[in-house]
Coordinates of C-alpha atoms in Angstrom, one line a residue:
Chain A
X195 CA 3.4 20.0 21.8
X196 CA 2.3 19.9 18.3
X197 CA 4.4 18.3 15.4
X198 CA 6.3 21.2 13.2
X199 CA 4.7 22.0 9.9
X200 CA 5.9 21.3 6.8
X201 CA 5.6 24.3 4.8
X202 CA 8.4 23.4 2.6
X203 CA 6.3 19.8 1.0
X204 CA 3.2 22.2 0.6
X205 CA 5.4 24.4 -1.7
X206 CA 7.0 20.9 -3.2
X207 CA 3.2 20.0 -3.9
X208 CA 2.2 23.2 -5.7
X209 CA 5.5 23.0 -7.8
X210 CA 4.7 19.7 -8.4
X211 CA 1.2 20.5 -9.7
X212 CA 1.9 23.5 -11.7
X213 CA 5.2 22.2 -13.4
X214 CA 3.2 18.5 -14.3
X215 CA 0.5 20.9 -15.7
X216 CA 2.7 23.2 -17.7
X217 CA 4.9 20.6 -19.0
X218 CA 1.4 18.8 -20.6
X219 CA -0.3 22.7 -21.5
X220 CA 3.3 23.4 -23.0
X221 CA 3.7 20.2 -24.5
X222 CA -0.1 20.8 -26.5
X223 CA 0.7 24.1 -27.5
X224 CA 4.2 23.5 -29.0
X225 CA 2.4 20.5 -31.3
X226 CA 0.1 22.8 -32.2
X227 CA 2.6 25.8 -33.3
X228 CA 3.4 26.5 -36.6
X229 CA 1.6 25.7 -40.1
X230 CA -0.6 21.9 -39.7
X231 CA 1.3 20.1 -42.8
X232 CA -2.3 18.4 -43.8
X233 CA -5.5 19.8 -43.3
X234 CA -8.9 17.6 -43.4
X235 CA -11.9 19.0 -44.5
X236 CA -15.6 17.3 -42.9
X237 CA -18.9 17.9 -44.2
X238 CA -22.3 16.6 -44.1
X239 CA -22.3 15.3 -47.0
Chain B
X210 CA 10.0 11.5 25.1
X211 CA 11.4 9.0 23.2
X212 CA 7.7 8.7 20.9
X213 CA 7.5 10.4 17.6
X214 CA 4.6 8.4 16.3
X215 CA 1.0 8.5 16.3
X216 CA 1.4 4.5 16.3
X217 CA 4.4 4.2 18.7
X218 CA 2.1 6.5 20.8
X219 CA -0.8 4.0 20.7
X220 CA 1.4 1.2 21.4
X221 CA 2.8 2.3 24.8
X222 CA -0.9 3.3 26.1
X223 CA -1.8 -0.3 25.2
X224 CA 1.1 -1.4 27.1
X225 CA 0.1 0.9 30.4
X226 CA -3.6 -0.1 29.9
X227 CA -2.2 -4.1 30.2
X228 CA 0.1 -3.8 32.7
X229 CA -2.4 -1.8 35.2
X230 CA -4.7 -4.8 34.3
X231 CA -1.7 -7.4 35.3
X232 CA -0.8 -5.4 37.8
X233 CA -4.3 -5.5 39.7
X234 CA -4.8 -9.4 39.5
X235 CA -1.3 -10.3 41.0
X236 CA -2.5 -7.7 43.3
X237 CA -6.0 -10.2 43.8
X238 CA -3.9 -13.3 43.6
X239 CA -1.6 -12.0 46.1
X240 CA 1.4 -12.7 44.0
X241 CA 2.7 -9.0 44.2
X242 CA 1.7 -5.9 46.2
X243 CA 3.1 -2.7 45.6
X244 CA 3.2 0.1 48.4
X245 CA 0.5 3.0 48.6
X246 CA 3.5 5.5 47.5
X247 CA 4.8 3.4 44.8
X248 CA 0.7 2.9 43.2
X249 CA 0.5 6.6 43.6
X250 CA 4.1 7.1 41.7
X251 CA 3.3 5.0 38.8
X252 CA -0.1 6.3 38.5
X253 CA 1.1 10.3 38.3
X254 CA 3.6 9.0 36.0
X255 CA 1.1 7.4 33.2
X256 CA -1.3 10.0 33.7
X257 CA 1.0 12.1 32.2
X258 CA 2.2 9.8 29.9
X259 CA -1.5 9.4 28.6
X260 CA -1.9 13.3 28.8
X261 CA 0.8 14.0 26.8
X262 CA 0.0 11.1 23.8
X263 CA -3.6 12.0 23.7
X264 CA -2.6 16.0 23.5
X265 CA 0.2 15.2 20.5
X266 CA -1.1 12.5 18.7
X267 CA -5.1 12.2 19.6
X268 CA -4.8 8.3 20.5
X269 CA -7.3 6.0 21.9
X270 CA -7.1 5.5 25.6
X271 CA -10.1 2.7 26.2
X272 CA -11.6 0.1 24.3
X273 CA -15.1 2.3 23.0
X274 CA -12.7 5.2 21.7
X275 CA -11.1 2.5 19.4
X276 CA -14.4 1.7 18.2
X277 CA -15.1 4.7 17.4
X278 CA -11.3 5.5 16.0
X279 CA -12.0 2.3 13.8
X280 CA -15.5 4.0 12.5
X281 CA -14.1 7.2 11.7
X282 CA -11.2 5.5 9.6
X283 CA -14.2 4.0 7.6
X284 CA -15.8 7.4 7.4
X285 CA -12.6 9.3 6.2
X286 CA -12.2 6.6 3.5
X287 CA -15.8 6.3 2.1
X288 CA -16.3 10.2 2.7
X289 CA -13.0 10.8 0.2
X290 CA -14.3 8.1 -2.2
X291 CA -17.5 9.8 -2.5
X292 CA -16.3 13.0 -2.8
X293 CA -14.0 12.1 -4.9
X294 CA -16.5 10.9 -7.0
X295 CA -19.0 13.9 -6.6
X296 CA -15.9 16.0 -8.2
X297 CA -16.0 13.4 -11.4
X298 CA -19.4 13.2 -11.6
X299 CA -19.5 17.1 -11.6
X300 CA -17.4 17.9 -14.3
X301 CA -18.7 15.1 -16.8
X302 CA -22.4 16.1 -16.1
X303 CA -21.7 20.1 -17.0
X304 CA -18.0 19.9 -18.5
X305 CA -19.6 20.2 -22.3
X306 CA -20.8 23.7 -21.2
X307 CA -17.6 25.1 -20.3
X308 CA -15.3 26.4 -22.8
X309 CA -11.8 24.7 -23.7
X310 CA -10.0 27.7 -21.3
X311 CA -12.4 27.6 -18.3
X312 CA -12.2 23.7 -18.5
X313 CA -7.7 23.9 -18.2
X314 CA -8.4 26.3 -15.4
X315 CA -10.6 24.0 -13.0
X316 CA -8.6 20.8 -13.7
X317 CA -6.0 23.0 -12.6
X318 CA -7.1 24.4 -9.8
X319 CA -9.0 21.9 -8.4
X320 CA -5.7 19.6 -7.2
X321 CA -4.1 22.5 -6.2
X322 CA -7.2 24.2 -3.9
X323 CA -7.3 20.5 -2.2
X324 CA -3.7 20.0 -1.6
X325 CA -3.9 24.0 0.1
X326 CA -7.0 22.6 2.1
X327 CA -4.8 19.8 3.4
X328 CA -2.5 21.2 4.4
X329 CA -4.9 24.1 6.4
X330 CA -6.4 21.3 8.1
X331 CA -3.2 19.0 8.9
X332 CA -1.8 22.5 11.0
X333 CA -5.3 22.8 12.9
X334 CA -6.9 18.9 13.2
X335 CA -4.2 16.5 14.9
X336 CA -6.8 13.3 14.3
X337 CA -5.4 13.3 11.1
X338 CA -9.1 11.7 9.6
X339 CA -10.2 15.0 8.0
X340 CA -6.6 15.6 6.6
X341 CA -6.3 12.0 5.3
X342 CA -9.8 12.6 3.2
X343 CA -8.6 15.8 1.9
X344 CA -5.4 14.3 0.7
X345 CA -7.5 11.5 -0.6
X346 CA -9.3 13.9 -2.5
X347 CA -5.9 16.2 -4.1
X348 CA -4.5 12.8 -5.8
X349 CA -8.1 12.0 -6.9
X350 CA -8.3 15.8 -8.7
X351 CA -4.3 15.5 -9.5
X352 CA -5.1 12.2 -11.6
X353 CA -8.3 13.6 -13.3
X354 CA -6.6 16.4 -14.1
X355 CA -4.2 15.0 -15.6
X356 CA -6.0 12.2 -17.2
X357 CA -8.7 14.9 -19.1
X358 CA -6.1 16.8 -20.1
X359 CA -4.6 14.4 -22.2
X360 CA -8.1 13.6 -23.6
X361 CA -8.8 17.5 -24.0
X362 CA -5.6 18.1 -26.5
X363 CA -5.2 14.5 -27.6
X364 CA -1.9 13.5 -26.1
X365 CA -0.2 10.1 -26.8
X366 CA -0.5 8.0 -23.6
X367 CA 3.0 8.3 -21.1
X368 CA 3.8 6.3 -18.9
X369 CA 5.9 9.5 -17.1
X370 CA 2.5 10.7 -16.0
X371 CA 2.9 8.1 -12.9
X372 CA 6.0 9.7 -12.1
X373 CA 4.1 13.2 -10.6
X374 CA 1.2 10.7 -9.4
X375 CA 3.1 9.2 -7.9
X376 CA 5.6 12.3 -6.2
X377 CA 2.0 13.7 -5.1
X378 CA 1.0 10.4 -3.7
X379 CA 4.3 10.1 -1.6
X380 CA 4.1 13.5 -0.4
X381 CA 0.9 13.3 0.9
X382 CA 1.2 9.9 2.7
X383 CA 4.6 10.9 4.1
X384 CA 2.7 14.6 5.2
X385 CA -0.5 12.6 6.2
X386 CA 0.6 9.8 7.6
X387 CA -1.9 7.5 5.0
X388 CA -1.3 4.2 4.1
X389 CA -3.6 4.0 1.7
X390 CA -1.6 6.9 -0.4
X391 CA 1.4 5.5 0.4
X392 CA -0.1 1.9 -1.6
X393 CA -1.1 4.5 -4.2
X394 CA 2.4 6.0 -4.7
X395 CA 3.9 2.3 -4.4
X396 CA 1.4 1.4 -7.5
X397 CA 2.4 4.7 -9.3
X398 CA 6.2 4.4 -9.2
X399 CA 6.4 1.0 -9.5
X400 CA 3.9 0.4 -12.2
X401 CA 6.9 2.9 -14.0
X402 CA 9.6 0.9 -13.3
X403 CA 7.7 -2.4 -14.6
X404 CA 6.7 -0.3 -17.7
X405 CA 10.4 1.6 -18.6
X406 CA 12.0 -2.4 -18.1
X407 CA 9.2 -3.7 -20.9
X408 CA 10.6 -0.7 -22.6
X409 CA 13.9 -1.8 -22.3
X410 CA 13.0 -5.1 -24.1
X411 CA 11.8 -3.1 -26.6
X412 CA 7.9 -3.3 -25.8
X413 CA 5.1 -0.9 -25.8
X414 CA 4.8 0.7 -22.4
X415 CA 1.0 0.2 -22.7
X416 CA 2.1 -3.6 -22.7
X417 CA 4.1 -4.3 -19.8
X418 CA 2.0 -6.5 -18.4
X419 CA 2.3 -9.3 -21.1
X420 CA 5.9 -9.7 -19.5
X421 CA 5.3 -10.7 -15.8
X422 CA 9.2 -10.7 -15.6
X423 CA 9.1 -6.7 -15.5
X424 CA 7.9 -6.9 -11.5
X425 CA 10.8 -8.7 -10.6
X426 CA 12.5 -5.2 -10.3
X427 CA 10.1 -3.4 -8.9
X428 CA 9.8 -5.9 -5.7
X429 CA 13.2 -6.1 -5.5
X430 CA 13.4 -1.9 -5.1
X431 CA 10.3 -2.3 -2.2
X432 CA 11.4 -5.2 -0.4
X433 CA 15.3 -3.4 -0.1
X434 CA 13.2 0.1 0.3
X435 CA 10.9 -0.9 3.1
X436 CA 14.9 -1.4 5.5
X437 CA 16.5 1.0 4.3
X438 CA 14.2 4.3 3.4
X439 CA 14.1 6.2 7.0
X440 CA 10.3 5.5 8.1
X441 CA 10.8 7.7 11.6
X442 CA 7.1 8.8 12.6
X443 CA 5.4 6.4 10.4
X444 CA 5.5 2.8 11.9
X445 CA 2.9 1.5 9.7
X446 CA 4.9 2.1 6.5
X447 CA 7.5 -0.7 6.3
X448 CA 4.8 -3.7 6.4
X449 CA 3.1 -1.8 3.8
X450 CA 6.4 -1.9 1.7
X451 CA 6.9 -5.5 1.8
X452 CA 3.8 -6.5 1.1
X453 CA 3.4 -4.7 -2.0
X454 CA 7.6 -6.1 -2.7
X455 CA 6.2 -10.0 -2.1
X456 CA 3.1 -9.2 -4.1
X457 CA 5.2 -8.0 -6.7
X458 CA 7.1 -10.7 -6.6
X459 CA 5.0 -13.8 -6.1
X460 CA 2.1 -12.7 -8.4
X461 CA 4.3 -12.8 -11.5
X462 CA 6.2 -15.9 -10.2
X463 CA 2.9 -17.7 -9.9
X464 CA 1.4 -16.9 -13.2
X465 CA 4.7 -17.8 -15.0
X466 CA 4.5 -21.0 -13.4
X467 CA 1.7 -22.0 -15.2
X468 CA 2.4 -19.3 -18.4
X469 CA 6.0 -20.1 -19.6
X470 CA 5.5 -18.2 -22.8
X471 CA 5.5 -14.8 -21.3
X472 CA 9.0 -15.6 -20.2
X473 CA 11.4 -13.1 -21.2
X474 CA 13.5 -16.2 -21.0
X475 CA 14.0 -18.3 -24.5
X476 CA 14.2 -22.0 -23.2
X477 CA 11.5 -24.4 -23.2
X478 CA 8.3 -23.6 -22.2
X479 CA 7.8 -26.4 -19.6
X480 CA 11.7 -25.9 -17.9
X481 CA 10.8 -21.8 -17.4
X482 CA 7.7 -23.4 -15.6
X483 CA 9.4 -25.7 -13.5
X484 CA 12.2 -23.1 -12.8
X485 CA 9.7 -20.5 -11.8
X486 CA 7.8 -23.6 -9.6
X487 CA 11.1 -24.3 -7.8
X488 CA 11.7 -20.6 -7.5
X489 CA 7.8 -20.2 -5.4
X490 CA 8.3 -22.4 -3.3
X491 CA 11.9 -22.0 -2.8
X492 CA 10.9 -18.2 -1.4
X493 CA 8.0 -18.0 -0.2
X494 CA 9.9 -21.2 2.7
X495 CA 12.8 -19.1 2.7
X496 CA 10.7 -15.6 3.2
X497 CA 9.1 -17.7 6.1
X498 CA 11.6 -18.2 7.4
X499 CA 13.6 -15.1 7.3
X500 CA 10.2 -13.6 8.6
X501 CA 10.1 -15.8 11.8
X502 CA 14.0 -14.8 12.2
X503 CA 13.2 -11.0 11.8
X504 CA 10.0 -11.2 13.2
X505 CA 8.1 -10.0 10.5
X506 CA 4.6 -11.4 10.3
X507 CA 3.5 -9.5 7.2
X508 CA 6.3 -11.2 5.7
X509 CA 5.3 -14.4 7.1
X510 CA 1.6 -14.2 6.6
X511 CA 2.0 -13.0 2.9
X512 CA 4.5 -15.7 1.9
X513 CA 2.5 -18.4 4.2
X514 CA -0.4 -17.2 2.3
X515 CA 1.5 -17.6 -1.3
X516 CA 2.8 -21.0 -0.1
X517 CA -0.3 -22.5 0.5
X518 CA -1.5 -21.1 -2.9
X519 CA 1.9 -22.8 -4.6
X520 CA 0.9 -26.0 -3.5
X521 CA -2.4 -26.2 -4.0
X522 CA -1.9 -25.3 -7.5
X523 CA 0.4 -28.2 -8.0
X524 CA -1.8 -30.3 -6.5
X525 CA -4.2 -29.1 -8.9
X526 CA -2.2 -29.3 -11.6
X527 CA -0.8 -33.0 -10.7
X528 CA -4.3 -34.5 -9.6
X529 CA -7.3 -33.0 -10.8
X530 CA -7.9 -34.1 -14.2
X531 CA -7.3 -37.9 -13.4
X532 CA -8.1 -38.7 -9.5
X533 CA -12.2 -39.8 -8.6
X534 CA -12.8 -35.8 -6.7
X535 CA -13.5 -37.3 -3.6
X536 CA -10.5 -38.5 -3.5
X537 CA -9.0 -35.1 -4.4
X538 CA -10.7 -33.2 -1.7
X539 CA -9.6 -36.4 0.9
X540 CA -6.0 -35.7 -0.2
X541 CA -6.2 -31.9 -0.2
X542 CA -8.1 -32.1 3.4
X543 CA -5.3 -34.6 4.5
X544 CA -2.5 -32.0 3.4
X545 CA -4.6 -28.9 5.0
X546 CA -4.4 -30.9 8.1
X547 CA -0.3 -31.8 7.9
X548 CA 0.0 -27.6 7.0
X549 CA -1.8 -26.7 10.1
X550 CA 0.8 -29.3 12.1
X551 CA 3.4 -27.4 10.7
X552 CA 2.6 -24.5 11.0
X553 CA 1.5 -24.8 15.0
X554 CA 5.2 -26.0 14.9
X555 CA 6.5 -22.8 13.6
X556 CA 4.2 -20.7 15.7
X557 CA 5.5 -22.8 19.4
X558 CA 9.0 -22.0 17.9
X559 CA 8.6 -18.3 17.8
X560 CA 6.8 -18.6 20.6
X561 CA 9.9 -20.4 22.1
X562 CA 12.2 -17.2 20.9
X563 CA 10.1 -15.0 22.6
X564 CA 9.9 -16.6 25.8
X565 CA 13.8 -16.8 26.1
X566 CA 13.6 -20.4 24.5
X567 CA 10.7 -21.9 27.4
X568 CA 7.6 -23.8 25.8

C-alpha cells in the first residue's frame, strides 16, 4: 500500500515559486519604467 | 487499518515488541500460559501487522534499526545543511561572472528544480530521509532567491516575503512529514504576525522586536492552532506547535519582567514588571497544570522549564546583590531541593491517573 501522491501541492509549490518571483521581477521593472526624474552622474574625478 | 502515520505506525510495533517481551516472562514466572494455537494466532497476526508497517511506512522493528534510523536523521539534516550551503557558496564564489539575466534565471530555477526533485523522490523513497534533505534544500534556494533578488534590483525590505517562505515551508513539512520545516514555517508566519501588530502600533516592521508584546498574538494563534488545525498523518506536529506558542509566549513575558519600558503599556515601569511577574508565574503553574490534566508533557516540560527560570530570576533579582554568595547558592540549593519534592509529587499524581488512581 503506498500513501497517494500529492500532485496537486507540487503544482501549489511551482505556483507559489513563480508568482513570489514575478510579483518581485514585476515589482523591479515597474519602478524602473518610465523617464528616472533625477539622474546622478559619477566620475573619477 | 486504523494507522495513517509513519509515527502511529512506530508506536504500535513498540507496543508488540513489549508485550511479546511481557508476555514471555509471565510465561517464565508462570503467571500466565497461553495455548500452542493461541501463541501461533497472535504471532501470524503481528507478523503481518509488522509486514504491513515496515512495507507502508519503513519503521524500525528492533533496537539496531533505531540506531541506525537515529543516524540517518542526523545525516539527512547535516547532508541538507551542507548542501544547502555548497549552493550559497556556489553562486557568491562565481555570481560576479554571470550577467544580471542569467543570474534571475538560476535563482529561479534553482527552488523550483529542488522542489520537482522532492517531490520525484517522495513518490519513489518511502524512508522519507532523502525527501526531507531535498525539501530542506528547496526552502534553502526559495529564501536565497528571494533574498538576492532584492539585493540584485535594490528592493525596500518586506516583511510579506515571510508570507511565501513561509507557504513553501508549510507545504513541504505537511508533504514531507519534517518537523524541522514545519519550525521553519512556524518562525516564517509568525515572525509576520509579530511584525504587521508592531505595524499596527505604528512601528517599523524591521523593529518589531523592540516591542516584546507583538508575540503575545502569535502564541496565542499556535497554542489554539496546534487543537484545532487537522494534524491526521503527522503525530509529531502538535507538540511542535505548542512549544513554539509557550516559547512565544514566555520569552517576551520573561524579558518584560525585567524590561518594563518596552511595554506597549503606559503605566509605571516597575507595576508592568510586577504584572508581567505575576503573569509568569501565574501560567507557566497553570500550563502545568493543564498539561498534567491533558497529558501533555511538552507543555509541561516547557512551562516546568520556564517556571524554574521565573523563580530563579526573582531569586536573583531579590538576593544577589546583598546576601554573602554562599549563602545564595545554600538558599538556591535549598529551593532546588523543595522543586524536586514537588515535582516527584506531581509526577506520583499522574502516575496515580494512569494507574486508575493506585500508587
Amino acid at each position: 500500500m503506498r500513501l497517494p501522491v500529492k500532485r496537486k501541492a507540487l503544482t501549489m509549490g511551482v505556483v507559489l515559486i513563480l508568482l513570489t518571483n514575478a510579483i518581485v521581477i514585476g515589482g523591479a521593472l515597474y519602478n524602473r519604467s518610465g523617464e528616472p526624474v533625477a539622474q546622478l552622474v559619477l566620475t573619477d574625478l | 487499518m486504523g494507522i495513517d502515520s509513519k509515527s502511529k505506525a512506530q508506536k504500535r510495533a513498540d507496543r508488540i515488541a513489549a508485550f511479546k517481551e511481557e508476555l514471555a516472562e509471565l510465561g517464565v514466572q508462570g503467571v500466565v500460559k497461553l495455548t500452542e494455537s493461541q501463541e501461533a494466532s497472535i504471532d501470524s497476526h503481528h507478523r503481518q501487522l509488522l509486514a504491513e508497517y515496515s512495507d507502508t511506512f519503513d519503521i524500525d522493528i528492533g533496537h539496531r534499526e533505531r540506531q541506525f534510523s537515529l543516524g540517518m536523521k542526523v545525516a539527512s539534516f547535516l547532508g541538507a545543511l551542507a548542501l544547502a550551503l555548497s549552493v550559497f557558496f556556489l553562486f557568491y564564489r562565481y555570481w560576479g561572472l554571470f550577467p544580471t539575466v542569467l543570474q534571475v534565471g538560476v535563482l529561479i530555477a534553482a527552488p523550483l528544480l529542488a522542489l520537482v526533485a522532492t517531490w520525484y523522490v517522495t513518490e519513489r523513497e518511502k524512508t522519507g530521509y532523502f525527501a526531507g534533505l531535498l525539501a530542506l534544500l528547496t526552502f534553502a534556494c526559495f529564501v536565497l532567491d528571494i533574498s538576492v533578488l532584492g539585493v540584485i534590483y535594490n528592493i525596500t525590505p518586506s516583511d510579506r516575503a515571510f508570507i511565501a517562505w513561509g507557504l513553501l515551508a508549510f507545504l513541504l513539512a505537511y508533504h514531507c512529514d519534517s518537523r524541522l520545516l514545519l519550525a521553519a514555517g512556524i518562525i516564517c508566519l509568525g515572525g509576520l504576525l509579530a511584525t504587521r501588530v508592531s505595524v499596527f502600533y505604528g512601528l517599523y516592521w524591521l523593529d518589531f522586536y523592540m516591542r516584546p508584546e507583538n508575540f503575545l498574538p502569535v502564541a496565542i494563534v499556535l497554542f489554539l492552532a496546534s487543537f484545532y488545525l487537522p494534524h491526521r498523518g503527522h503525530s509529531g506536529f502538535q507538540p511542535i506547535y505548542r512549544v513554539f506558542a509557550l516559547l512565544g509566549f514566555f520569552i517576551p513575558v520573561l524579558i518584560l519582567s525585567y524590561a518594563g519600558a518596552l511595554s506597549y503599556a503606559l503605566f509605571d515601569e516597575d507595576l508592568i514588571e510586577m504584572i508581567y511577574r505575576i503573569i509568569g508565574f501565574a501560567a507557566s503553574a497553570g500550563l502545568i497544570a493543564l498539561g498534567i490534566r491533558l497529558g501533555l508533557n511538552d507543555v509541561v516540560n516547557t512551562a516546568n522549564a520556564f517556571f524554574v527560570l521565573f523563580l530563579y530570576t526573582q531569586l536573583f533579582d531579590w538576593w544577589w546583590h546583598w546576601m554573602p554568595k554562599f549563602l545564595f547558592f545554600l538558599l538556591v540549593g535549598l529551593i532546588a531541593v523543595l522543586l524536586l519534592f514537588v515535582l516527584k509529587r506531581l509526577r506520583d499524581l499522574s502516575r496515580m491517573d494512569v494507574s486508575g488512581g493506585r500508587p
